[in-house]
Amino acid sequence: MHAQQKVGLVLSGGGATGLAHIGVLKALEEKGIPIDYITGTSAGALVGSLYSAGYSPEEIEQYVLSDEFQLMSKGKLKSTQHFLYKEEEINASLFNFSFSGDSILKKSLPTNFITSSYLDFEMMKILGTTGASYGNDFDSLFVPFRCVASDIRNKKSIVFSKGNLNQAVRASMTYPFYFHPIRVDNVLLFDGGLYNNFPADIMYTDFSPDFIIGSNVSDNAAPPMEDELISQITNMLVSYSDFTLPCDAGIIIQPNPEISTFDFAEVKKAIDVGYKTTMLYIDSIEHHVLNRISKEELTQKRLTFKSKIIDLKVSSISNISNQKREISYADKSMIRIRKKEVLSINKLEKRYYRLYATPQIEFIFPLLTLKKDSTYNLGLEVRKSKDFKLDVGGHFSSRAVNTGYLGLTYRFIGKTASSLSLSSYFGKFYGSVKASYTFEIPSVFPISAAGYFVMNRWDYFRSFATFFEDVKPSFLVQNEMYYGLKFNHPIGNTTKSSIDFRFFNLEDDYYQTDGFTNKDTSDITTFNGNSLSWEFVQNSLNRKQFASGGHFFKFKVRYVNGNEKNIPGSTSATDTIKLKHHEWLNFNAEFKTFVINHPNFHVGLHGKGVFNSQSLFSNYTATLLSMTSFSLIPDAETYFLPEYRSPQYIGGGVNIIFSFNKNLDLRFDGYYYQPFVILQKYDNGTFGYSKPFKGETYMASASLIYHSFVGPIRATFNYFPKQTTNPIVFQISYGFVLFNERAIR
């Protein structure tokens, strides 16, 4: 009888608290307590499946403590898993809302809080290969296993004893509104904890062990309250779970880590509490469980079990969804280069995340089927994004530079992927309209073409004023209109290059003195022509603005050819209309890299250099306006600062960031600016370039930034030392200081 004693382990759900089960397993293994069967729900299904797949408690602990697991729990990716080529152009959007054309409300409310792309791929890689190698029979695993999911249509639990292991576990842990739900056998499934959060009954009926050890970190929901919406919804969704054992031969361990359901940053605390709590019960467990198994014997058994798992190599792809258009695109863009190609895990991972980055695709779920030649077929459930995406954002400041942003995108996918976008910035300081159509030719080495039309308008008035001060009349208005064609091609996951050809019409309205009145007329300079550019970009920064980690590099060369026309106003020294032809080359390079990247302290280096061969325009101000500005501090874009304009310059500085937590930063940015030459006026009324290396200066900024889930909120001091009236400017703002690209400047 001693030799035949069987022990079952039941693991409850509980989110982050459920990772206390790892500590329970550590303690049981340390004391030689054998585990013959496992049943689990949600987090218990995840921990139990990893153990059943041959991973030791120490290996599971190392995995959930890794940076990779922390990213999975937040729905994020590693920097190498992003695909810059397919990311939409950066804009001032703070949040977006996707909706379908046929039902704006019914099919448009979000069904998941985080993206599970990283988690789903890792579970396929770890659990999918194990399950497929052992015939998708959960009784054949290292430890026979069951997990539970919930069928919300029929209000019942679904017990998995066979099938795709990663699919079963993913279904079991699909917490409503947190993860994207999946279908198994055409049934939409959710977290098993909705109807059975402690599957001791499954353990008893499926395995009939001699002794049951239960690890429970959960409890039934409190009764609903009249004034608590969440408690009402919870009781509507969740059924009563029985947290007792169905037999007398057993014991329940109840770790209490005192962390929240989604606090995965406290994983270590949960594991330690699980271990310590189990050790309190270990004497009672040892009294009832007579069998023992040594660590050495377990290690050898695991090695034997894992040796039969067939390495992940994919030789074919198939459609497991009802949407054939999407899988057609996926097949062309991801899997095949040559007919008989077999993808290693590294190639598969690279192409998988490239496919997932497609804006027209909302969700992918991967499944593996083992083929006779010991390679795998990759089954993909691909769901397209909703037809329309609405972006809302802007920059709202205590200074008079407030700008709203709206963008609407229509997305289409079939054998190809395309999108049509319309967007607008609106405000007194800046206004813009942009329309673009992007078309991608799918292949492993893709290329996309985008046609676009842009109108920009900058209205520089007394922009040092605060929201509460009167502003003087505009002294500079810049209007741009340009249209063209742009070709993009990826070089790596975080690198792309583009070729851009455009036609442009520029108009600057300005006064050549600060002493103008309402009766004066402005000078008008127009510049019409065309431009050809090539750009190389590498970007792995962790935020689109105010980044604290990652790397960025951009190099751009542009050829400009056009004709200038200058119409003098009442403040001009001449009344002669001037015509002039210009052509030049512009070389522009910028980099940002974080050399220290501690969770609470970051140091970045940021620099930019410009070389421009352009000739002088008809007057001093027109020439100054045609030059590229040095504006590495974002707010510098909202001022007209002549001292930071030059045809050639270098500049750089340091970003020092103290992170009090993941959302709150104290940031100091300081830059040195060195022009090679500057534009200057002479006493005789003419103008030209100075001697080399004159006009150096600085700029600096200090900000307290709260990175909310709908954009940054900050209090900022900016320092521009050559502004004699207001060298230090304070502002409170919300949003991103981002604009559409300028035509050529």
XYZ file of C-alpha atoms in Angstrom:
745
model
C 0.000 0.000 0.000
C 2.893 2.332 0.768
C 4.299 1.976 -2.744
C 0.920 2.662 -4.381
C 0.139 5.917 -2.528
C -0.664 8.740 -4.974
C -0.632 12.469 -4.179
C -2.618 15.138 -6.009
C -1.922 18.878 -5.931
C -4.741 21.399 -6.503
C -3.763 24.980 -7.374
C -6.303 27.804 -7.203
C -6.536 30.890 -9.363
C -5.552 34.275 -8.064
C -3.513 36.298 -10.568
C -0.197 37.470 -9.151
C -1.059 35.969 -5.764
C -1.329 32.577 -7.487
C 2.419 32.593 -8.073
C 2.675 31.684 -4.387
C 2.094 28.146 -5.714
C 5.722 28.157 -6.884
C 6.832 28.499 -3.263
C 4.499 25.641 -2.333
C 6.149 23.409 -4.938
C 9.627 24.440 -3.739
C 8.831 23.419 -0.180
C 7.236 20.097 -1.199
C 10.171 19.144 -3.417
C 12.662 20.184 -0.748
C 11.031 17.691 1.631
C 10.796 14.975 -1.011
C 6.979 14.983 -1.207
C 6.035 13.457 -4.590
C 3.404 15.075 -6.823
C 1.572 12.522 -8.967
C -1.260 14.694 -10.347
C -1.975 18.410 -10.730
C -5.169 20.336 -11.383
C -5.183 24.106 -11.654
C -7.198 27.165 -12.533
C -5.893 30.420 -14.039
C -2.569 31.260 -12.319
C -2.695 27.766 -10.853
C -3.016 26.386 -14.382
C 0.060 28.347 -15.471
C 2.240 27.192 -12.566
C 0.861 23.651 -12.713
C 1.386 23.331 -16.467
C 5.013 24.466 -16.233
C 5.641 21.905 -13.508
C 3.837 19.240 -15.551
C 5.967 20.196 -18.554
C 9.104 19.187 -16.667
C 10.230 22.482 -15.145
C 11.520 22.480 -11.582
C 10.172 24.994 -9.038
C 13.515 26.806 -9.194
C 13.286 27.084 -12.994
C 9.700 28.347 -12.778
C 10.722 30.894 -10.142
C 13.611 32.127 -12.276
C 11.236 32.468 -15.219
C 8.558 34.519 -13.442
C 11.215 36.757 -11.853
C 12.752 37.545 -15.242
C 12.400 40.889 -16.993
C 10.739 39.023 -19.858
C 7.904 37.760 -17.632
C 7.404 41.234 -16.205
C 6.979 42.565 -19.750
C 4.462 39.794 -20.511
C 2.413 40.649 -17.428
C 2.183 44.273 -18.623
C 1.373 43.383 -22.221
C 4.669 44.814 -23.496
C 7.453 43.548 -25.749
C 11.232 43.511 -25.658
C 12.791 46.263 -27.734
C 14.037 43.664 -30.239
C 10.456 42.439 -30.782
C 9.170 45.788 -32.002
C 9.053 46.347 -35.747
C 9.704 49.992 -36.474
C 8.855 49.621 -40.155
C 5.191 48.869 -39.381
C 4.716 51.333 -36.560
C 2.495 54.227 -37.480
C 4.096 57.668 -37.676
C 4.513 59.382 -34.325
C 1.879 62.012 -33.582
C 0.411 63.830 -30.579
C -2.246 61.175 -29.912
C -2.960 60.563 -26.218
C -5.455 57.738 -26.648
C -7.276 56.013 -29.468
C -10.544 54.220 -30.031
C -11.114 51.566 -32.685
C -14.548 50.880 -34.102
C -16.265 48.955 -36.854
C -18.226 50.565 -39.633
C -21.216 48.248 -39.256
C -21.677 48.713 -35.519
C -19.945 51.656 -33.874
C -20.855 50.738 -30.279
C -21.665 47.023 -30.217
C -18.423 45.803 -31.799
C -16.132 48.618 -30.763
C -15.810 48.503 -26.979
C -12.388 47.043 -26.050
C -12.352 43.448 -24.775
C -8.826 43.401 -23.371
C -6.727 45.725 -21.231
C -3.298 44.412 -22.280
C -1.891 42.730 -25.367
C -0.967 39.084 -24.888
C 1.307 38.711 -27.940
C 4.495 38.055 -25.952
C 2.765 35.736 -23.474
C 1.045 33.713 -26.196
C 4.239 33.178 -28.187
C 6.234 32.155 -25.110
C 3.544 29.707 -24.001
C 3.502 28.202 -27.494
C 7.286 27.892 -27.386
C 7.393 26.317 -23.912
C 4.104 24.462 -23.503
C 3.097 23.970 -27.144
C 6.170 21.933 -28.059
C 5.881 19.849 -24.884
C 2.230 19.020 -25.409
C 2.663 18.226 -29.120
C 5.712 16.029 -28.438
C 3.621 13.949 -26.033
C 0.621 13.524 -28.309
C -1.450 16.352 -26.779
C -2.392 13.927 -23.991
C -2.172 15.622 -20.600
C -1.881 12.232 -18.887
C 1.444 11.699 -20.695
C 3.095 14.810 -19.270
C 5.804 14.733 -16.614
C 2.932 15.022 -14.128
C -0.614 14.220 -15.372
C -2.478 17.516 -15.552
C -5.928 19.114 -15.794
C -6.951 22.748 -16.070
C -10.297 24.506 -16.107
C -11.750 27.288 -18.289
C -15.211 28.866 -18.396
C -17.833 28.718 -21.147
C -19.766 31.936 -20.441
C -22.498 31.191 -22.985
C -23.556 27.940 -21.331
C -22.440 29.054 -17.844
C -20.305 25.986 -17.200
C -16.738 24.890 -16.632
C -14.684 23.218 -19.352
C -12.068 20.707 -18.194
C -9.027 20.121 -20.406
C -7.396 16.689 -20.363
C -6.055 16.748 -23.915
C -5.447 19.095 -26.814
C -2.985 21.934 -27.266
C -1.449 22.526 -23.871
C -0.669 26.209 -24.409
C -4.217 26.816 -25.683
C -5.806 25.101 -22.684
C -3.712 27.046 -20.171
C -4.250 30.335 -22.005
C -8.025 29.751 -21.931
C -7.865 28.972 -18.215
C -6.096 32.250 -17.408
C -8.109 34.588 -19.684
C -9.216 37.017 -17.014
C -12.229 38.969 -18.368
C -11.304 42.345 -19.916
C -7.599 41.809 -19.094
C -6.582 39.310 -21.796
C -8.052 38.904 -25.269
C -10.443 35.879 -25.147
C -9.759 32.839 -27.349
C -11.895 30.115 -28.882
C -11.379 26.382 -28.412
C -13.525 24.145 -30.640
C -15.410 27.310 -31.619
C -16.375 28.055 -28.005
C -15.294 31.399 -26.541
C -13.583 30.691 -23.225
C -12.582 32.757 -20.211
C -10.817 32.345 -16.874
C -11.645 29.079 -15.143
C -12.015 30.933 -11.863
C -15.378 32.323 -12.961
C -17.064 28.996 -12.149
C -14.428 26.822 -10.472
C -11.498 28.584 -8.851
C -10.301 25.565 -6.874
C -10.637 22.399 -9.000
C -10.379 19.876 -6.163
C -13.471 18.106 -7.522
C -11.684 17.565 -10.855
C -8.716 16.096 -9.001
C -10.993 13.688 -7.127
C -13.075 12.543 -10.111
C -10.288 12.349 -12.723
C -7.408 10.958 -10.675
C -8.756 9.603 -7.334
C -5.481 10.200 -5.444
C -4.849 8.800 -1.980
C -4.047 12.239 -0.597
C -4.828 15.763 -1.857
C -2.772 18.842 -1.114
C -4.573 22.065 -1.944
C -2.923 25.473 -2.359
C -5.528 28.233 -2.246
C -4.832 31.969 -2.478
C -8.353 33.026 -3.423
C -11.822 33.395 -1.970
C -15.357 33.980 -3.155
C -16.399 37.528 -3.949
C -17.986 39.623 -1.218
C -21.745 40.179 -1.548
C -22.727 43.017 -3.897
C -23.244 46.478 -2.422
C -25.782 49.078 -3.504
C -23.146 51.774 -4.132
C -20.286 49.605 -5.515
C -20.485 48.940 -9.249
C -17.447 46.625 -9.318
C -18.894 44.362 -6.625
C -22.144 44.139 -8.591
C -20.396 43.244 -11.884
C -18.144 40.717 -10.106
C -21.126 38.902 -8.629
C -22.842 38.869 -12.022
C -19.828 37.222 -13.643
C -18.457 34.920 -10.972
C -20.143 31.856 -9.510
C -19.573 30.457 -6.041
C -16.484 28.215 -5.862
C -16.089 25.435 -3.331
C -12.736 25.889 -1.589
C -12.983 22.659 0.396
C -11.678 19.174 -0.391
C -14.110 16.476 -1.551
C -12.509 13.904 0.783
C -11.009 13.622 4.255
C -7.549 12.547 3.045
C -6.081 15.933 2.343
C -4.881 19.290 3.585
C -5.292 22.865 2.315
C -2.448 25.370 2.423
C -3.574 29.002 2.320
C -0.728 31.425 1.550
C -1.642 35.093 1.939
C 0.933 37.247 0.104
C -1.135 40.443 0.632
C -0.573 41.682 -2.899
C -3.134 42.656 -5.514
C -4.331 40.453 -8.355
C -2.247 42.216 -11.013
C 0.775 43.235 -8.924
C 3.256 41.026 -10.784
C 6.141 43.218 -9.609
C 5.708 41.496 -6.202
C 6.186 37.980 -7.549
C 9.131 37.255 -5.236
C 7.051 38.148 -2.189
C 4.268 35.776 -3.276
C 6.740 32.901 -3.818
C 8.384 33.411 -0.424
C 5.021 33.507 1.355
C 3.979 30.304 -0.442
C 7.173 28.581 0.684
C 6.964 29.750 4.323
C 3.281 28.878 4.635
C 3.865 25.376 3.250
C 6.673 24.777 5.755
C 4.170 25.448 8.538
C 2.091 22.511 7.262
C 4.963 20.228 6.302
C 4.872 18.042 9.436
C 1.208 17.211 8.831
C 1.885 16.519 5.150
C 4.840 14.256 5.961
C 2.679 12.391 8.464
C 0.109 11.496 5.791
C 2.355 11.146 2.738
C 4.700 8.247 3.251
C 6.404 8.180 -0.144
C 9.533 10.250 -0.775
C 11.432 11.156 -3.904
C 14.930 12.589 -3.917
C 16.022 15.709 -5.761
C 18.479 13.655 -7.785
C 15.788 11.210 -8.897
C 13.479 14.079 -9.904
C 16.261 15.781 -11.848
C 17.023 12.587 -13.788
C 13.344 12.030 -14.564
C 13.042 15.599 -15.841
C 16.068 15.189 -18.081
C 14.590 12.012 -19.533
C 11.206 13.688 -20.067
C 12.667 16.811 -21.726
C 14.934 14.760 -23.994
C 11.854 13.601 -25.901
C 10.571 17.119 -26.578
C 11.129 17.900 -30.246
C 12.799 21.228 -30.994
C 10.638 23.952 -32.513
C 11.126 24.083 -36.288
C 8.245 25.254 -38.450
C 7.846 24.035 -42.036
C 4.257 25.085 -42.813
C 1.480 27.461 -41.809
C -2.267 26.902 -41.718
C -5.405 28.893 -41.004
C -7.304 28.069 -37.802
C -9.557 31.134 -37.981
C -12.618 31.951 -40.026
C -11.002 35.011 -41.592
C -9.121 33.810 -44.668
C -8.145 37.272 -45.880
C -5.913 37.845 -42.880
C -4.173 34.469 -43.105
C -3.468 35.116 -46.787
C -1.576 38.249 -45.803
C 0.142 36.403 -42.930
C 1.328 33.607 -45.200
C 2.821 36.014 -47.732
C 4.430 38.321 -45.203
C 5.733 35.870 -42.654
C 6.368 32.224 -43.259
C 7.712 31.411 -46.681
C 10.769 32.576 -48.589
C 11.412 29.369 -50.472
C 9.184 26.357 -50.929
C 11.014 23.970 -48.619
C 12.232 26.438 -46.020
C 12.177 25.356 -42.367
C 12.121 28.155 -39.812
C 14.252 27.934 -36.687
C 12.944 29.412 -33.456
C 14.927 32.617 -34.015
C 13.575 33.181 -37.537
C 10.065 32.269 -36.467
C 10.123 34.683 -33.535
C 11.426 37.514 -35.690
C 8.755 37.066 -38.344
C 5.969 36.419 -35.846
C 6.446 39.761 -34.115
C 6.861 41.499 -37.446
C 3.468 40.150 -38.462
C 1.931 41.132 -35.125
C 3.152 44.711 -35.616
C 0.848 45.093 -38.625
C -1.694 47.807 -37.674
C -4.392 45.990 -39.662
C -4.052 42.930 -37.394
C -5.472 43.064 -33.878
C -4.780 39.593 -32.497
C -2.859 36.421 -33.323
C -2.994 33.140 -31.449
C -0.459 30.418 -32.364
C -0.839 26.628 -32.144
C 1.606 23.855 -33.043
C 0.958 20.488 -34.663
C 3.778 17.957 -34.874
C 4.318 16.513 -38.353
C 5.724 13.129 -39.328
C 9.058 14.640 -40.335
C 9.540 16.018 -36.774
C 8.855 19.586 -37.846
C 5.809 21.580 -36.848
C 2.870 23.151 -38.609
C 2.064 26.560 -37.180
C -1.659 27.167 -36.971
C -2.569 30.832 -36.722
C -5.817 32.358 -35.590
C -5.565 35.861 -37.057
C -8.135 38.532 -36.321
C -8.078 41.784 -38.200
C -8.262 45.136 -36.492
C -11.496 47.057 -36.486
C -11.971 49.080 -39.654
C -11.536 52.530 -38.149
C -9.226 54.025 -35.533
C -9.826 57.443 -33.986
C -6.861 59.189 -32.326
C -7.375 62.062 -29.892
C -4.649 64.137 -28.294
C -2.615 67.294 -28.450
C -0.623 69.558 -26.159
C -2.387 71.682 -23.543
C -0.245 74.215 -21.741
C -0.330 77.172 -19.369
C 1.445 79.005 -22.210
C -0.558 80.203 -25.200
C 0.505 77.340 -27.480
C -2.377 74.933 -26.926
C -2.913 72.503 -29.791
C -5.533 69.791 -30.239
C -5.116 66.689 -32.376
C -7.627 64.416 -34.138
C -6.838 61.573 -36.494
C -9.020 59.040 -38.292
C -7.597 55.945 -40.007
C -9.334 53.369 -42.173
C -7.491 50.019 -42.300
C -7.859 47.244 -44.862
C -6.247 43.811 -45.084
C -6.526 41.030 -47.649
C -3.714 39.783 -49.828
C -2.191 43.198 -49.110
C -2.489 45.705 -46.282
C -3.361 49.360 -46.734
C -4.584 52.329 -44.743
C -6.115 55.737 -45.417
C -5.476 58.421 -42.781
C -6.810 61.910 -42.208
C -5.529 64.034 -39.319
C -5.582 67.583 -38.069
C -3.800 69.730 -35.491
C -5.694 72.851 -34.480
C -4.810 75.836 -32.329
C -3.741 79.477 -32.546
C -0.043 78.632 -32.549
C -0.101 75.608 -34.871
C -2.559 74.147 -37.337
C -2.148 71.319 -39.808
C -4.062 68.973 -42.080
C -2.621 65.722 -43.372
C -4.006 63.038 -45.676
C -2.093 59.881 -46.581
C -2.636 56.527 -48.206
C -0.217 53.682 -47.418
C 0.017 50.450 -49.366
C 2.218 47.505 -48.378
C 3.405 44.708 -50.630
C 3.653 41.692 -48.293
C 6.764 39.545 -48.313
C 9.448 38.458 -45.911
C 11.352 41.529 -47.139
C 8.453 43.998 -47.417
C 8.229 47.456 -48.925
C 5.507 50.048 -48.531
C 4.566 53.119 -50.514
C 2.741 56.119 -49.104
C 1.228 59.067 -50.926
C 0.596 62.119 -48.769
C -0.608 65.723 -48.723
C 0.216 68.111 -45.836
C -0.615 71.726 -44.983
C 1.146 73.317 -41.980
C 0.745 76.742 -40.399
C 2.846 78.212 -37.570
C 1.767 81.507 -36.041
C 4.532 82.943 -33.852
C 3.131 85.717 -31.661
C 4.481 86.584 -28.235
C 4.818 82.905 -27.421
C 6.684 83.497 -24.149
C 3.361 84.684 -22.733
C 1.410 82.529 -20.327
C -2.198 81.500 -20.755
C -3.233 84.396 -18.499
C -1.375 87.178 -20.371
C -2.347 89.151 -23.429
C -0.409 88.271 -26.565
C 0.966 90.750 -29.053
C 0.120 90.582 -32.775
C 1.820 87.901 -34.830
C 5.336 88.787 -35.986
C 5.856 85.627 -38.046
C 3.454 83.305 -39.873
C 4.788 80.308 -41.777
C 2.584 78.395 -44.210
C 3.612 75.141 -45.873
C 1.936 72.914 -48.389
C 3.640 69.814 -49.710
C 2.757 66.489 -51.264
C 4.733 63.506 -52.396
C 5.511 59.811 -52.369
C 7.481 57.918 -49.742
C 8.907 54.383 -49.882
C 9.771 52.557 -46.636
C 11.812 49.403 -46.194
C 12.943 47.619 -43.010
C 16.606 46.924 -42.356
C 16.116 45.329 -38.936
C 13.363 45.117 -36.331
C 14.183 48.538 -34.918
C 15.682 50.015 -38.085
C 14.218 51.238 -41.354
C 15.131 53.391 -44.320
C 12.964 55.568 -46.531
C 13.169 57.449 -49.806
C 10.942 60.493 -50.105
C 10.193 62.699 -53.108
C 7.989 65.737 -52.621
C 6.848 69.017 -54.124
C 6.470 71.989 -51.791
C 5.097 75.543 -51.611
C 6.309 77.637 -48.664
C 5.219 81.118 -47.629
C 6.683 83.168 -44.763
C 4.975 86.397 -43.668
C 7.197 88.443 -41.354
C 8.359 91.873 -40.247
C 12.000 92.940 -40.420
C 11.806 94.970 -37.219
C 10.425 94.430 -33.730
C 8.822 97.858 -33.843
C 6.003 97.069 -36.265
C 2.443 98.264 -35.787
C -0.973 97.109 -36.982
C -0.689 99.522 -39.916
C 2.503 97.918 -41.250
C 2.475 95.271 -43.947
C 4.660 92.216 -43.701
C 7.313 90.961 -46.069
C 6.262 87.820 -47.946
C 8.799 85.239 -49.076
C 7.654 82.232 -51.068
C 9.813 79.254 -51.925
C 8.455 76.633 -54.325
C 10.264 73.557 -55.556
C 10.935 69.876 -54.987
C 12.991 67.725 -52.689
C 14.479 64.229 -52.685
C 15.648 62.652 -49.418
C 16.929 59.402 -47.966
C 16.564 58.649 -44.262
C 17.933 55.919 -42.008
C 16.318 55.521 -38.564
C 17.005 53.215 -35.629
C 14.642 53.600 -32.672
C 14.168 51.504 -29.551
C 13.266 54.307 -27.121
C 10.719 53.340 -24.485
C 8.499 56.396 -25.063
C 7.670 58.540 -28.059
C 8.680 61.604 -26.027
C 10.439 62.107 -22.675
C 12.078 58.670 -22.974
C 14.142 57.173 -20.141
C 15.596 54.139 -21.895
C 16.567 52.711 -25.270
C 18.475 54.066 -28.245
C 17.788 56.332 -31.197
C 19.764 57.265 -34.293
C 18.694 59.122 -37.424
C 20.652 60.150 -40.482
C 19.040 62.071 -43.310
C 20.356 63.555 -46.528
C 18.130 65.854 -48.585
C 18.499 67.551 -51.957
C 16.420 70.732 -52.367
C 15.737 72.596 -55.594
C 13.433 75.630 -55.793
C 12.698 79.246 -56.619
C 12.390 82.076 -54.119
C 10.182 85.141 -54.537
C 10.430 88.002 -52.068
C 7.728 90.710 -51.887
C 8.871 93.480 -49.495
C 6.553 94.977 -46.907
C 6.455 98.359 -45.194
C 9.251 97.441 -42.755
C 11.650 96.393 -45.520
C 14.635 98.537 -46.556
C 13.715 98.046 -50.222
C 10.551 97.914 -52.304
C 11.941 95.717 -55.089
C 10.491 92.257 -55.710
C 13.329 89.735 -55.886
C 13.476 86.337 -57.613
C 16.192 83.824 -56.882
C 16.936 80.154 -57.603
C 18.334 77.897 -54.875
C 19.542 74.331 -54.638
C 21.423 72.708 -51.814
C 22.234 69.536 -49.888
C 21.346 69.047 -46.252
C 22.965 66.419 -44.016
C 21.270 65.860 -40.667
C 22.248 63.361 -37.936
C 20.766 62.897 -34.452
C 21.333 60.318 -31.730
C 20.085 59.522 -28.233
C 21.346 56.700 -26.047
C 20.959 55.873 -22.368
C 24.323 54.840 -20.945
C 22.938 54.270 -17.439
C 19.554 52.594 -17.201
C 18.848 51.741 -13.570
C 15.183 51.378 -12.546
C 15.458 54.570 -10.456
C 18.205 56.462 -12.283
C 18.878 57.038 -15.971
C 21.557 58.966 -17.813
C 21.211 59.654 -21.520
C 23.376 61.323 -24.131
C 21.632 63.281 -26.871
C 23.177 65.120 -29.802
C 22.503 66.535 -33.254
C 24.556 67.825 -36.157
C 23.520 69.630 -39.358
C 25.453 70.562 -42.462
C 23.607 72.674 -45.022
C 25.069 74.050 -48.257
C 22.227 76.462 -48.990
C 22.869 79.959 -50.377
C 21.596 83.223 -48.873
C 17.990 84.241 -49.456
C 16.918 87.768 -50.438
C 17.113 89.284 -46.964
C 18.350 88.512 -43.478
C 15.052 87.292 -42.018
C 14.141 85.128 -45.024
C 17.545 83.455 -44.830
C 17.203 82.895 -41.084
C 13.763 81.330 -41.521
C 15.047 78.872 -44.120
C 17.570 77.355 -41.717
C 17.233 74.279 -39.533
C 16.745 75.037 -35.837
C 18.419 73.332 -32.886
C 15.537 72.258 -30.648
C 16.394 69.098 -28.714
C 14.300 70.345 -25.805
C 10.713 69.702 -27.014
C 9.332 73.074 -25.885
C 11.918 74.891 -28.031
C 9.735 73.915 -31.000
C 7.044 76.288 -29.705
C 9.275 79.378 -29.819
C 10.974 81.256 -32.627
C 14.556 81.433 -31.313
C 16.969 83.010 -33.824
C 20.018 82.201 -31.691
C 19.545 78.464 -32.338
C 19.367 78.730 -36.163
C 22.357 78.134 -38.401
C 23.182 76.392 -41.701
C 25.774 74.198 -39.976
C 26.017 73.281 -36.309
C 26.616 70.570 -33.763
C 25.053 70.338 -30.355
C 24.590 67.838 -27.607
C 23.971 67.283 -23.972
C 22.873 65.009 -21.202
C 19.522 63.743 -19.893
C 19.497 62.937 -16.171
C 16.342 61.250 -14.928
C 15.358 60.208 -11.412
C 12.445 57.749 -11.499
C 10.549 57.680 -8.202
C 8.374 54.900 -9.596
C 7.463 53.599 -13.055
C 5.272 56.655 -13.767
C 6.942 59.611 -12.023
C 10.196 61.165 -13.288
C 12.277 64.152 -12.242
C 14.156 65.098 -15.384
C 17.068 67.456 -16.142
C 18.112 68.145 -19.738
C 21.057 70.351 -20.615
C 22.545 71.072 -24.075
C 25.466 72.961 -25.569
C 24.993 74.468 -29.041
C 27.923 75.279 -31.329
C 27.179 76.753 -34.771
C 29.942 76.585 -37.379
C 28.771 79.936 -38.762
C 25.884 82.213 -37.881
C 23.915 84.748 -39.892
C 24.655 88.363 -38.991
C 23.689 91.864 -40.121
C 26.384 94.392 -41.031
C 26.372 98.132 -40.310
C 25.846 99.019 -43.980
C 22.504 97.119 -44.017
C 23.802 94.000 -45.752
C 24.054 90.574 -44.152
C 26.179 87.436 -44.399
C 27.822 84.642 -42.463
C 30.102 85.281 -39.492
C 33.588 83.961 -38.894
C 33.631 80.279 -37.892
C 32.562 79.094 -34.440
C 30.779 82.192 -33.209
C 27.424 82.269 -31.401
C 27.736 79.282 -29.079
C 25.103 79.067 -26.350
C 23.150 76.665 -24.130
C 19.623 75.516 -23.382
C 18.333 73.609 -20.384
C 15.154 72.211 -18.936
C 13.965 70.763 -15.609
C 10.692 68.846 -15.456
C 8.609 66.815 -13.066
C 6.675 64.400 -15.304
C 3.872 62.018 -14.440
C 3.454 59.475 -17.237
C -0.235 58.681 -16.961
C -1.863 56.004 -19.102
C -3.329 58.820 -21.212
C -0.172 60.863 -21.650
C 2.419 62.910 -19.739
C 1.519 65.613 -17.234
C 4.459 67.861 -16.414
C 5.673 71.000 -14.709
C 8.682 72.443 -16.562
C 11.261 75.202 -16.282
C 12.954 75.972 -19.628
C 16.126 78.086 -19.828
C 17.152 79.945 -22.992
C 19.975 82.254 -21.858
C 20.012 84.671 -24.832
C 16.353 85.615 -24.350
C 16.934 88.773 -22.329
C 13.283 89.381 -21.403
C 12.335 85.906 -20.172
C 15.342 83.558 -20.131
C 13.575 81.203 -17.696
C 10.015 80.184 -18.526
C 7.754 78.012 -16.372
C 4.839 76.043 -17.743
C 2.420 73.320 -16.745
C 1.337 71.111 -19.608
C -0.360 67.900 -20.593
C 0.303 65.915 -23.741
C 3.004 65.625 -26.374
C 4.848 68.486 -28.094
C 4.720 66.816 -31.499
C 3.837 68.194 -34.935
C 3.680 67.023 -38.517
C 6.996 67.005 -40.345
C 8.086 70.281 -41.923
C 8.368 70.410 -45.695
C 12.148 70.845 -45.961
C 13.372 72.630 -42.818
